[in-house]
Short mmCIF file of C-alpha atoms and ligand atoms in Angstrom, two decimals:
data_model
loop_
_atom_site.label_atom_id
_atom_site.label_comp_id
_atom_site.label_asym_id
_atom_site.label_seq_id
_atom_site.Cartn_x
_atom_site.Cartn_y
_atom_site.Cartn_z
CA GLU A 1 102.98 -45.34 63.66
CA VAL A 2 101.83 -41.80 62.87
CA ALA A 3 103.29 -42.21 59.35
CA ALA A 4 101.27 -45.42 58.97
CA LYS A 5 98.06 -43.64 59.94
CA ILE A 6 98.81 -40.81 57.60
CA ALA A 7 99.49 -43.40 54.76
CA ARG A 8 95.75 -44.07 54.95
CA PHE A 9 95.27 -40.73 53.12
CA THR A 10 96.93 -42.11 50.08
CA ALA A 11 96.13 -45.88 50.57
CA ARG A 12 92.39 -45.76 50.38
CA PRO A 13 90.39 -48.95 50.32
CA ALA A 14 90.11 -50.42 46.84
CA SER A 15 86.40 -49.61 46.52
CA ARG A 16 87.18 -45.89 47.00
CA ARG A 17 90.42 -45.71 45.10
CA GLN A 18 90.12 -43.82 41.84
CA PRO A 19 92.35 -43.57 38.77
CA ALA A 20 95.05 -41.01 39.22
CA ASP A 21 93.45 -38.60 36.76
CA VAL A 22 90.32 -38.24 38.80
CA PRO A 23 90.49 -35.07 40.87
CA ALA A 24 90.08 -35.29 44.59
CA LEU A 25 87.78 -32.31 44.30
CA GLU A 26 86.28 -30.46 41.40
CA ALA A 27 84.15 -27.34 41.79
CA LYS A 28 82.60 -25.87 38.63
CA GLY A 29 80.75 -22.64 37.97
CA VAL A 30 80.04 -21.80 41.58
CA HIS A 31 77.72 -18.74 41.91
CA LYS A 32 76.50 -17.33 45.14
CA ALA A 33 74.68 -14.06 46.07
CA PHE A 34 73.75 -12.62 49.45
CA GLY A 35 70.64 -10.67 48.51
CA ASP A 36 71.70 -8.28 45.80
CA LEU A 37 75.38 -8.83 46.42
CA GLN A 38 76.86 -11.29 43.89
CA VAL A 39 79.78 -12.72 45.96
CA LEU A 40 80.81 -15.69 43.75
CA LYS A 41 80.58 -15.23 39.97
CA GLY A 42 81.41 -18.59 38.55
CA VAL A 43 84.36 -20.00 40.51
CA ASP A 44 86.13 -23.16 39.33
CA LEU A 45 88.68 -25.21 41.28
CA THR A 46 90.23 -28.60 40.57
CA VAL A 47 92.33 -30.28 43.23
CA GLN A 48 94.34 -33.40 42.34
CA PRO A 49 95.05 -35.93 45.07
CA GLY A 50 98.00 -34.80 47.21
CA GLU A 51 97.89 -31.18 45.98
CA VAL A 52 97.98 -28.22 48.26
CA ILE A 53 96.04 -25.18 47.00
CA SER A 54 96.03 -21.79 48.64
CA ILE A 55 93.30 -19.21 48.01
CA ILE A 56 94.37 -15.63 48.44
CA GLY A 57 92.90 -12.24 47.67
CA ARG A 58 91.68 -9.09 49.27
CA SER A 59 89.24 -9.14 52.14
CA GLY A 60 85.65 -9.46 50.81
CA SER A 61 86.68 -11.16 47.45
CA GLY A 62 84.67 -14.26 48.40
CA LYS A 63 87.31 -16.74 49.59
CA THR A 64 85.56 -17.82 52.78
CA THR A 65 82.23 -18.02 51.06
CA PHE A 66 83.71 -20.17 48.34
CA ILE A 67 85.54 -22.67 50.66
CA ARG A 68 82.33 -23.06 52.67
CA THR A 69 80.32 -23.99 49.47
CA LEU A 70 82.81 -26.86 48.90
CA ASN A 71 81.35 -28.89 51.71
CA GLY A 72 77.84 -27.51 51.81
CA LEU A 73 78.27 -25.12 54.79
CA GLU A 74 77.15 -22.35 52.40
CA HIS A 75 74.60 -23.07 49.76
CA MET A 76 75.42 -22.18 46.15
CA ASP A 77 72.95 -20.57 43.70
CA SER A 78 74.41 -22.54 40.77
CA GLY A 79 77.42 -24.80 40.16
CA SER A 80 78.45 -28.19 41.39
CA VAL A 81 81.12 -29.95 43.44
CA ARG A 82 82.38 -33.47 42.69
CA LEU A 83 84.49 -35.49 45.07
CA HIS A 84 86.68 -38.27 43.53
CA GLY A 85 84.61 -37.90 40.42
CA GLU A 86 81.32 -38.54 42.24
CA PRO A 87 78.56 -35.87 42.47
CA PHE A 88 78.78 -34.32 45.95
CA ILE A 89 76.99 -30.96 46.05
CA SER A 90 74.82 -29.13 43.58
CA ALA A 91 72.81 -25.96 43.74
CA GLY A 92 69.62 -26.49 45.71
CA ALA A 93 66.36 -26.62 43.74
CA SER A 94 64.73 -25.47 46.91
CA ALA A 95 65.43 -22.26 48.81
CA SER A 96 66.47 -24.38 51.76
CA GLY A 97 70.15 -24.58 50.78
CA ALA A 98 72.77 -26.71 49.14
CA HIS A 99 71.67 -30.14 47.96
CA LEU A 100 73.88 -32.90 49.21
CA PHE A 101 73.46 -35.92 47.04
CA LYS A 102 71.75 -38.54 49.16
CA GLU A 103 74.34 -41.18 48.76
CA ASP A 104 77.05 -38.77 49.74
CA PHE A 105 76.52 -38.39 53.49
CA ARG A 106 79.24 -40.93 53.33
CA LEU A 107 81.32 -38.50 51.34
CA ILE A 108 80.80 -35.50 53.67
CA ARG A 109 82.99 -37.33 56.24
CA ASP A 110 85.70 -37.37 53.63
CA VAL A 111 86.02 -33.59 53.72
CA GLY A 112 87.73 -32.20 56.80
CA MET A 113 87.29 -28.58 57.82
CA VAL A 114 89.42 -26.32 60.02
CA PHE A 115 87.81 -23.00 60.93
CA GLN A 116 89.23 -19.63 61.78
CA SER A 117 87.77 -19.75 65.31
CA PHE A 118 88.71 -23.44 66.11
CA ASN A 119 85.09 -24.39 67.00
CA LEU A 120 86.10 -26.71 69.86
CA PHE A 121 83.49 -27.80 72.40
CA ASN A 122 84.49 -25.75 75.47
CA HIS A 123 82.85 -28.10 78.03
CA ARG A 124 84.70 -31.12 76.66
CA THR A 125 88.33 -32.15 77.17
CA ILE A 126 90.77 -32.03 74.24
CA LEU A 127 90.65 -35.86 74.05
CA ASP A 128 86.74 -35.88 73.91
CA ASN A 129 86.83 -33.13 71.27
CA VAL A 130 88.82 -35.25 68.89
CA LEU A 131 86.92 -38.42 69.74
CA LEU A 132 83.37 -37.06 69.37
CA ALA A 133 82.95 -37.31 65.62
CA PRO A 134 84.64 -40.68 65.00
CA LEU A 135 82.73 -42.26 67.96
CA TYR A 136 79.45 -40.81 66.58
CA HIS A 137 80.22 -42.24 63.19
CA GLY A 138 81.20 -45.58 64.63
CA LEU A 139 84.70 -45.57 63.05
CA GLY A 140 86.15 -47.83 65.74
CA THR A 141 86.02 -49.00 69.39
CA ARG A 142 86.66 -46.39 72.04
CA ALA A 143 90.00 -48.00 72.86
CA ASP A 144 91.17 -48.00 69.19
CA LEU A 145 89.98 -44.45 68.67
CA GLU A 146 91.75 -43.24 71.78
CA ALA A 147 94.94 -44.74 70.60
CA GLU A 148 94.43 -43.04 67.27
CA ALA A 149 93.57 -39.73 69.06
CA PHE A 150 96.89 -39.85 70.88
CA HIS A 151 98.74 -40.48 67.62
CA TYR A 152 97.19 -37.42 66.02
CA LEU A 153 97.53 -35.26 69.08
CA ALA A 154 101.14 -36.25 69.16
CA LYS A 155 101.42 -35.37 65.44
CA VAL A 156 100.30 -31.82 66.26
CA GLY A 157 102.35 -31.67 69.45
CA MET A 158 99.29 -31.73 71.79
CA ALA A 159 99.31 -35.19 73.40
CA ALA A 160 100.40 -33.89 76.76
CA HIS A 161 97.33 -31.66 76.84
CA ALA A 162 94.73 -34.38 76.20
CA ARG A 163 92.98 -34.00 79.53
CA LYS A 164 92.73 -30.27 79.50
CA TYR A 165 89.84 -28.08 78.34
CA PRO A 166 90.01 -25.64 75.45
CA HIS A 167 90.08 -22.54 77.62
CA GLN A 168 93.29 -23.76 79.26
CA LEU A 169 95.09 -23.60 75.88
CA SER A 170 96.40 -20.80 73.65
CA GLY A 171 94.67 -20.11 70.37
CA GLY A 172 97.46 -21.83 68.47
CA GLN A 173 97.22 -24.85 70.69
CA GLN A 174 93.48 -24.95 70.16
CA GLN A 175 93.89 -24.78 66.40
CA ARG A 176 96.33 -27.62 66.47
CA VAL A 177 93.72 -29.70 68.35
CA ALA A 178 91.19 -28.75 65.62
CA ILE A 179 93.54 -30.07 62.98
CA ALA A 180 94.04 -33.35 64.99
CA ARG A 181 90.23 -33.56 65.20
CA ALA A 182 89.92 -33.16 61.38
CA LEU A 183 92.62 -35.90 60.90
CA MET A 184 90.70 -38.36 63.12
CA MET A 185 88.13 -38.79 60.30
CA SER A 186 90.79 -39.78 57.79
CA PRO A 187 89.47 -37.23 55.34
CA SER A 188 90.73 -37.37 51.78
CA ILE A 189 90.87 -33.54 51.67
CA ILE A 190 91.05 -30.93 54.36
CA LEU A 191 89.70 -27.37 53.91
CA PHE A 192 91.26 -24.60 56.00
CA ASP A 193 89.32 -21.33 56.35
CA GLU A 194 91.88 -18.67 57.48
CA PRO A 195 93.32 -21.00 60.11
CA THR A 196 95.69 -18.46 61.61
CA SER A 197 93.64 -15.23 61.31
CA ALA A 198 92.34 -15.43 64.87
CA LEU A 199 95.65 -16.23 66.46
CA ASP A 200 98.15 -14.12 68.36
CA PRO A 201 101.16 -13.45 66.12
CA GLU A 202 103.40 -15.62 68.33
CA THR A 203 101.32 -18.69 67.82
CA VAL A 204 100.79 -18.38 64.07
CA ASP A 205 104.01 -20.17 63.11
CA GLU A 206 103.21 -23.29 65.21
CA VAL A 207 99.97 -23.79 63.33
CA LEU A 208 101.54 -23.12 60.00
CA GLY A 209 104.24 -25.62 60.93
CA VAL A 210 101.66 -28.32 61.44
CA ILE A 211 99.96 -27.58 58.16
CA ARG A 212 103.36 -27.63 56.42
CA SER A 213 104.12 -31.04 57.90
CA LEU A 214 100.76 -32.32 56.60
CA ALA A 215 101.72 -31.06 53.18
CA GLY A 216 104.92 -32.97 53.54
CA ASP A 217 102.89 -36.10 54.30
CA GLY A 218 100.94 -35.72 51.06
CA VAL A 219 97.62 -34.61 52.59
CA THR A 220 95.35 -32.95 50.05
CA MET A 221 94.45 -29.42 51.24
CA VAL A 222 92.72 -26.24 50.24
CA ILE A 223 93.77 -23.26 52.39
CA VAL A 224 92.26 -19.80 52.54
CA THR A 225 95.01 -17.63 53.97
CA HIS A 226 96.50 -14.21 54.27
CA GLU A 227 99.91 -15.75 55.06
CA MET A 228 101.48 -14.97 51.67
CA ASN A 229 104.94 -16.32 52.31
CA PHE A 230 103.52 -19.56 53.70
CA ALA A 231 101.13 -19.90 50.79
CA PHE A 232 103.86 -19.42 48.21
CA ASP A 233 106.15 -21.81 50.07
CA VAL A 234 103.77 -24.73 50.70
CA SER A 235 101.36 -24.70 47.76
CA ASP A 236 101.32 -26.45 44.47
CA ARG A 237 98.99 -23.81 43.15
CA ILE A 238 97.68 -20.42 44.20
CA LEU A 239 94.21 -19.15 43.38
CA PHE A 240 93.90 -15.46 43.49
CA MET A 241 90.35 -14.23 43.89
CA GLU A 242 89.05 -10.75 43.14
CA GLN A 243 85.42 -9.62 43.46
CA GLY A 244 83.99 -13.19 43.23
CA LYS A 245 86.21 -14.46 40.44
CA VAL A 246 89.35 -16.37 40.12
CA ILE A 247 91.75 -14.09 38.29
CA CYS A 248 94.85 -16.35 38.60
CA ASP A 249 95.18 -20.07 39.18
CA ASP A 250 98.87 -20.98 38.84
CA THR A 251 101.99 -22.26 40.42
CA PRO A 252 103.95 -20.13 42.94
CA ALA A 253 106.88 -20.08 40.48
CA ASN A 254 104.86 -18.70 37.54
CA ILE A 255 103.23 -16.05 39.78
CA LYS A 256 106.57 -15.04 41.21
CA ALA A 257 107.99 -14.82 37.73
CA GLY A 258 105.62 -11.94 37.12
CA LEU A 259 103.06 -13.54 34.71
CA TYR A 260 100.20 -11.67 36.45
CA PRO A 261 100.75 -7.86 36.53
CA GLN A 262 97.45 -7.43 38.48
CA LEU A 263 99.05 -9.26 41.44
CA ARG A 264 101.94 -6.84 41.71
CA THR A 265 100.76 -5.03 44.80
CA PHE A 266 100.13 -8.38 46.53
CA LEU A 267 103.53 -9.71 45.63
CA LYS A 268 105.27 -6.69 47.01
CA ASN A 269 104.38 -8.06 50.51
CA LEU A 270 106.33 -11.27 49.90
CA THR A 271 109.69 -11.48 51.40
CA ASN A 272 112.75 -12.45 49.24
P1 ADP B 1 86.74 -13.09 52.03
O1 ADP B 1 86.79 -14.38 52.70
O2 ADP B 1 87.50 -13.01 50.74
O3 ADP B 1 87.15 -11.94 52.91
P2 ADP B 1 83.91 -13.44 52.19
O4 ADP B 1 83.56 -14.63 51.40
O5 ADP B 1 84.00 -13.54 53.67
O6 ADP B 1 85.28 -12.77 51.61
O7 ADP B 1 82.85 -12.29 51.85
C1 ADP B 1 82.57 -11.87 50.54
C2 ADP B 1 81.47 -10.85 50.56
O8 ADP B 1 80.23 -11.49 50.98
C3 ADP B 1 81.68 -9.68 51.50
O9 ADP B 1 81.19 -8.55 50.91
C4 ADP B 1 80.89 -10.08 52.75
O10 ADP B 1 80.44 -8.89 53.36
C5 ADP B 1 79.75 -10.77 52.09
N1 ADP B 1 79.11 -11.81 52.95
C6 ADP B 1 79.75 -12.89 53.46
N2 ADP B 1 78.92 -13.65 54.19
C7 ADP B 1 77.73 -13.01 54.19
C8 ADP B 1 76.42 -13.31 54.76
N3 ADP B 1 76.24 -14.37 55.54
N4 ADP B 1 75.43 -12.40 54.53
C9 ADP B 1 75.65 -11.35 53.72
N5 ADP B 1 76.82 -11.02 53.17
C10 ADP B 1 77.85 -11.79 53.38
#
């Protein structure tokens, strides 16, 4: 049954299905400054349906800022994001922030997000946490959504904890719940912003394992991560950012083959 639910990621309704050559997400020329500090200097990213992309690079290179511009959490000064070929986000004409195309409040639900710090509601049970958004958006009856919630909680190994509160769980368990919460919206793409950075070392692997299994299911994902071995293992492409620019966007195999001398210090940290 979980497999059937997951299949919805690839079997979109006909009205939303796009030809295979239309990227799931396409960001072009993203610029962003904080005051005088130019943090993004024209970043491009194309994600095909089913692709897993990891974004790596030194601390402060702009990875988090970039992934947050992809769903409007951070406003961009110039550039644009298209989702399934449709305009999704453009630079705001006003100072108030990113402009979400009006018709695309529908699309924003299509982009899942998993944060470094989980962002669960602490006064709500695990079950309520994963039910809130789909109930709010009227995606089904409470009974249907509860059944779906248990499917996804089972998928991340957390069904037995449905009645607990976030503070009763480890960081790794909370992050797995946050992933189930993202899955509940049947997003066509999930963005991960350093999903394991806030975790105790012993719980990192359980979260990476869940992300790995989603990759196996064909879920389209963009992952900002410091977990180099994981990134090289799970990704179709790796973006390496430095000082607000993408200096490498290629397959793990090509990068490992040494095509990018500037990545040498980084690659030294890879095992095998
Ligand atoms: P990374 O994720 O690669 O570590 P970030 O995108 O978090 O990089 O940060 C890039 C740069 O932007 C850093 O110099 C950081 O200090 C700065 N920065 C990030 N967010 C803000 C903000 N809200 N206000 C001012 N500067 C910021």
